[in-house]
Short mmCIF file of C-alpha atoms in Angstrom, two decimals:
data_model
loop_
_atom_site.label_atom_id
_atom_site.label_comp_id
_atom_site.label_asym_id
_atom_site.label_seq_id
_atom_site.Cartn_x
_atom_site.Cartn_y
_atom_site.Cartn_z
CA UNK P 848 -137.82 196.94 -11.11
CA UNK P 849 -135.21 193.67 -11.55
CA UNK P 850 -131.91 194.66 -11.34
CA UNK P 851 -128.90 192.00 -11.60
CA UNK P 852 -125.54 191.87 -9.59
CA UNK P 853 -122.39 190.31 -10.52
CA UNK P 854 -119.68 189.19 -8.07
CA UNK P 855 -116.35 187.74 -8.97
CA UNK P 856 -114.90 185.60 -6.86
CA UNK P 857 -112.11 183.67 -5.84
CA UNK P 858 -111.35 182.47 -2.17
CA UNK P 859 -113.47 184.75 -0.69
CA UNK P 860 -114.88 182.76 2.30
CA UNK P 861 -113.39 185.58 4.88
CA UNK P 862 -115.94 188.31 2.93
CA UNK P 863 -118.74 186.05 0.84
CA UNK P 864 -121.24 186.00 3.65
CA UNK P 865 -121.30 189.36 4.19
CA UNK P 866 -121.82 190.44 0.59
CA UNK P 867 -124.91 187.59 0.70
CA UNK P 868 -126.02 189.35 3.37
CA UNK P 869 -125.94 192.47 2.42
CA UNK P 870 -127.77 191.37 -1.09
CA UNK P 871 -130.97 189.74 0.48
CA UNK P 872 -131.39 192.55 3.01
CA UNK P 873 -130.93 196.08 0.97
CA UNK P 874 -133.45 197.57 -1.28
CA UNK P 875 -134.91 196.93 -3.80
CA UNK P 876 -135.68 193.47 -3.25
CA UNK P 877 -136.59 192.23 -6.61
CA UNK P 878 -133.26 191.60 -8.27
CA UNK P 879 -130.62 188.51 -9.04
CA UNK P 880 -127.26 187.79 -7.87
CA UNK P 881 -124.80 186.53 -9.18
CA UNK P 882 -121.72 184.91 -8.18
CA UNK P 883 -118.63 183.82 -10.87
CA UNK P 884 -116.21 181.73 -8.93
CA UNK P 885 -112.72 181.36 -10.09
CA UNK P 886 -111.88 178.22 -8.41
CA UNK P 887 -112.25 178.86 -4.99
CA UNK P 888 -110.08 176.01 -2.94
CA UNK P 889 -111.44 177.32 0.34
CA UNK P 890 -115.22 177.09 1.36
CA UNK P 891 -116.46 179.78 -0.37
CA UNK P 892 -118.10 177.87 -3.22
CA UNK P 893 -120.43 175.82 0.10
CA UNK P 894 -120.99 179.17 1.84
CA UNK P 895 -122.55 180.78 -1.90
CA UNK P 896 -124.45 176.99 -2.28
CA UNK P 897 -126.23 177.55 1.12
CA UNK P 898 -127.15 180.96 0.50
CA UNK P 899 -128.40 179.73 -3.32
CA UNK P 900 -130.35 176.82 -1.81
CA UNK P 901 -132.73 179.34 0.11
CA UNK P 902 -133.05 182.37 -2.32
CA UNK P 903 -133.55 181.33 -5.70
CA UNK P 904 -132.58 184.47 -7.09
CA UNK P 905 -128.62 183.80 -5.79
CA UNK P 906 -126.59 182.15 -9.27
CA UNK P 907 -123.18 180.26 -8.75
CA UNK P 908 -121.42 180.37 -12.03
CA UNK P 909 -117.78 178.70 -12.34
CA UNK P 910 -115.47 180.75 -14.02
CA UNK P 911 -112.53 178.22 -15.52
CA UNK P 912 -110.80 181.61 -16.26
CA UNK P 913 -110.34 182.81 -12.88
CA UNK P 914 -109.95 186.39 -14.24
CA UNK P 915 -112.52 189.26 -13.67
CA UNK P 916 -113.41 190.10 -17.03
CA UNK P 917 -114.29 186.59 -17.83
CA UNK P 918 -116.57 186.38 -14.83
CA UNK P 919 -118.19 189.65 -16.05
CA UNK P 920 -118.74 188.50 -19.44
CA UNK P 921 -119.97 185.02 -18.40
CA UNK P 922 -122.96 187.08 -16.19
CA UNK P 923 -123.28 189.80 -18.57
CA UNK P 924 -125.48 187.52 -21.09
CA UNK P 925 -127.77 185.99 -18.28
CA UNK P 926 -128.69 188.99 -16.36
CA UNK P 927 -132.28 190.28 -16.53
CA UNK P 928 -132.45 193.53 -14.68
CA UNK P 929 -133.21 196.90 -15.96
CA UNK P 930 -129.38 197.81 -14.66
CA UNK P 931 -126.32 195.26 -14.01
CA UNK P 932 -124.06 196.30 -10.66
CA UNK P 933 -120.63 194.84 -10.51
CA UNK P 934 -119.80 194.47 -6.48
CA UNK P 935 -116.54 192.96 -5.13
CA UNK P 936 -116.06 190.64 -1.94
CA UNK P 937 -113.59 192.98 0.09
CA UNK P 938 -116.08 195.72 -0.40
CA UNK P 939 -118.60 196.58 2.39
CA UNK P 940 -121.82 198.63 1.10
CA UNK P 941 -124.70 201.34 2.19
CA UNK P 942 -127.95 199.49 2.87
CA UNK P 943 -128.76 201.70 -0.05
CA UNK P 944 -126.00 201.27 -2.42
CA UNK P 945 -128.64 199.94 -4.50
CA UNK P 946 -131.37 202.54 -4.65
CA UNK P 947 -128.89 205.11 -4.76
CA UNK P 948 -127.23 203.76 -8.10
CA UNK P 949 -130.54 203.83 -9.70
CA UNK P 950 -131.25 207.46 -8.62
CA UNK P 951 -128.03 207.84 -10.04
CA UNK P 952 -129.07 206.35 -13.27
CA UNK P 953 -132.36 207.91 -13.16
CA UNK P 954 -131.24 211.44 -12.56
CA UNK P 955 -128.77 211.70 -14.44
CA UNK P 956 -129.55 209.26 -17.81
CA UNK P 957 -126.11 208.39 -17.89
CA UNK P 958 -124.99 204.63 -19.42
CA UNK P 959 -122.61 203.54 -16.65
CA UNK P 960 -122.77 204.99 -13.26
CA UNK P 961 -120.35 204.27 -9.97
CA UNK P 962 -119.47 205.90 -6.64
CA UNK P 963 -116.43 207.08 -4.75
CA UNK P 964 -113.70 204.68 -3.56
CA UNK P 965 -113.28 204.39 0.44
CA UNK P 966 -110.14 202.69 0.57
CA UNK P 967 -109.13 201.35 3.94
CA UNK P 968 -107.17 198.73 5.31
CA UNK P 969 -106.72 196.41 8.63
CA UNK P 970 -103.04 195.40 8.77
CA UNK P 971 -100.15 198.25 8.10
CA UNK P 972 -99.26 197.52 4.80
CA UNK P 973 -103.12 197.39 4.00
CA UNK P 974 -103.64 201.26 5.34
CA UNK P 975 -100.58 202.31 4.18
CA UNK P 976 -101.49 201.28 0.51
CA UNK P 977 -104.98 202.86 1.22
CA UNK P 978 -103.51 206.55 2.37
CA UNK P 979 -101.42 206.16 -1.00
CA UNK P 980 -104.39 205.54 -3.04
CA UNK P 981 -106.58 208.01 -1.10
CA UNK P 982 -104.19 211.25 -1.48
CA UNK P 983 -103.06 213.62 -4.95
CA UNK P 984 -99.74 212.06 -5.19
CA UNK P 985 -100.46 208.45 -4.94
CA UNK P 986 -103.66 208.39 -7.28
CA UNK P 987 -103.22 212.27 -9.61
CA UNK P 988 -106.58 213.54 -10.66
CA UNK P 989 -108.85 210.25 -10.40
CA UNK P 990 -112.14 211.18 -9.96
CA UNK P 991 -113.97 208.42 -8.62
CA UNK P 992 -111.68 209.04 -5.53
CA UNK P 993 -112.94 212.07 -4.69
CA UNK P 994 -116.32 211.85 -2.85
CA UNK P 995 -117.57 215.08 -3.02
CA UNK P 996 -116.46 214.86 -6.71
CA UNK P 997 -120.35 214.71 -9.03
CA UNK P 998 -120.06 214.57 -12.55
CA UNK P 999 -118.40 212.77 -15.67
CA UNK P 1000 -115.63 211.00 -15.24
CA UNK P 1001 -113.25 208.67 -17.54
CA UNK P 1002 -113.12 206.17 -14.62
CA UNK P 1003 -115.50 204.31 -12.07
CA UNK P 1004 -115.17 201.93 -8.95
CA UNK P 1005 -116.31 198.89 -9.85
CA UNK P 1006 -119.71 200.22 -11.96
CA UNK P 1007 -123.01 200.07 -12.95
CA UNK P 1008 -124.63 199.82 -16.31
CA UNK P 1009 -127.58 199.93 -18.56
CA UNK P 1010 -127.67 196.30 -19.94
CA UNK P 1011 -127.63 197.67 -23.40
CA UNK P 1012 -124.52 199.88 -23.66
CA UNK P 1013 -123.12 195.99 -24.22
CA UNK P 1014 -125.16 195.75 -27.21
CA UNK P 1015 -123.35 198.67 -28.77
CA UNK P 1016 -119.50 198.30 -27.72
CA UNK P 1017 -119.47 194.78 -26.83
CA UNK P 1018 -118.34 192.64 -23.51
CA UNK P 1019 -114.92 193.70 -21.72
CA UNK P 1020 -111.35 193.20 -23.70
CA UNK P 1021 -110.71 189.71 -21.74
CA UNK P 1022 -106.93 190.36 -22.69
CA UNK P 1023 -107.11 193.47 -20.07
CA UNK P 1024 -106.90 191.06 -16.84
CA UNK P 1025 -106.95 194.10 -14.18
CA UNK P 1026 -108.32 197.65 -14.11
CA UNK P 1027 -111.50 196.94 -16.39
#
């Protein structure tokens, strides 16, 4: 079963090769990448370019936009898969992050689909802001925080979806630049 990943970026040289990694090594194998670059100025576009030139089923896209919902709606339309994952750069994954949102999908036959939210950070301010976005106070009754929280929820990180809820509400709002 194809599935297709989208990845905005923008001067993500510091976290690109891991996510490349990470993409041709986890399960399932048969599925398409893509990354929407919002005008990188460090070496992130030649990092994605060698990856591309040896696994045909990595995509550079440009994204003259730079913003997220652009990229997202630039992909959208080209992806082939039987679900579409949004991942992010400064994000690092389960080998089965993969399998485990189609189980997700599978079990429970819901249209968009997503996992908890690990913040964490390496300098002070970074760890401060992710205790603050971890805890009741700093983030109220967000679900997709929680992650022994299973069930609905109004909000997901990042998320997956079934190509075809697009087809009935239409591409994101490209107004809403943050917080999709």
């Amino acid at each position: 079963m194809l599935i297709s990943v989208i990845c905005p970026s923008l001067n993500e040289e510091e976290y690109i090769e891991n996510i490349l990694q990470h993409f041709v090594q986890s399960p399932p194998f048969e599925k398409e990448l893509f990354i929407v670059d919002g005008g990188s100025q460090d070496k992130t576009i030649e990092i994605v370019k060698a990856w591309a030139a040896t696994n045909s089923n990595i995509h550079l896209m440009q994204n003259p936009h730079r913003y997220v919902p652009h990229a997202l709606n630039m992909a959208i339309p080209k992806c082939r898969g039987k679900f579409i994952v949004r991942i992010d750069a400064h994000t690092q994954y389960k080998y089965d992050y993969y399998e485990k949102i189609i189980l997700t999908f599978e079990s429970t036959g819901a249209d968009i689909v997503g996992g908890p939210m690990r913040a964490a950070g390496r300098t002070n301010f970074q760890k401060a802001v992710a205790l603050a976005t971890s805890i009741f106070f700093g983030i109220g009754d967000s679900k997709f925080h929680d992650e022994n929280y299973c069930g609905y929820t109004d909000s997901v990180y990042l998320g997956a979806w079934r190509p075809q809820i697009f087809n009935e509400i239409g591409l994101f709002d490209e107004k809403l630049i943050r917080n999709q």
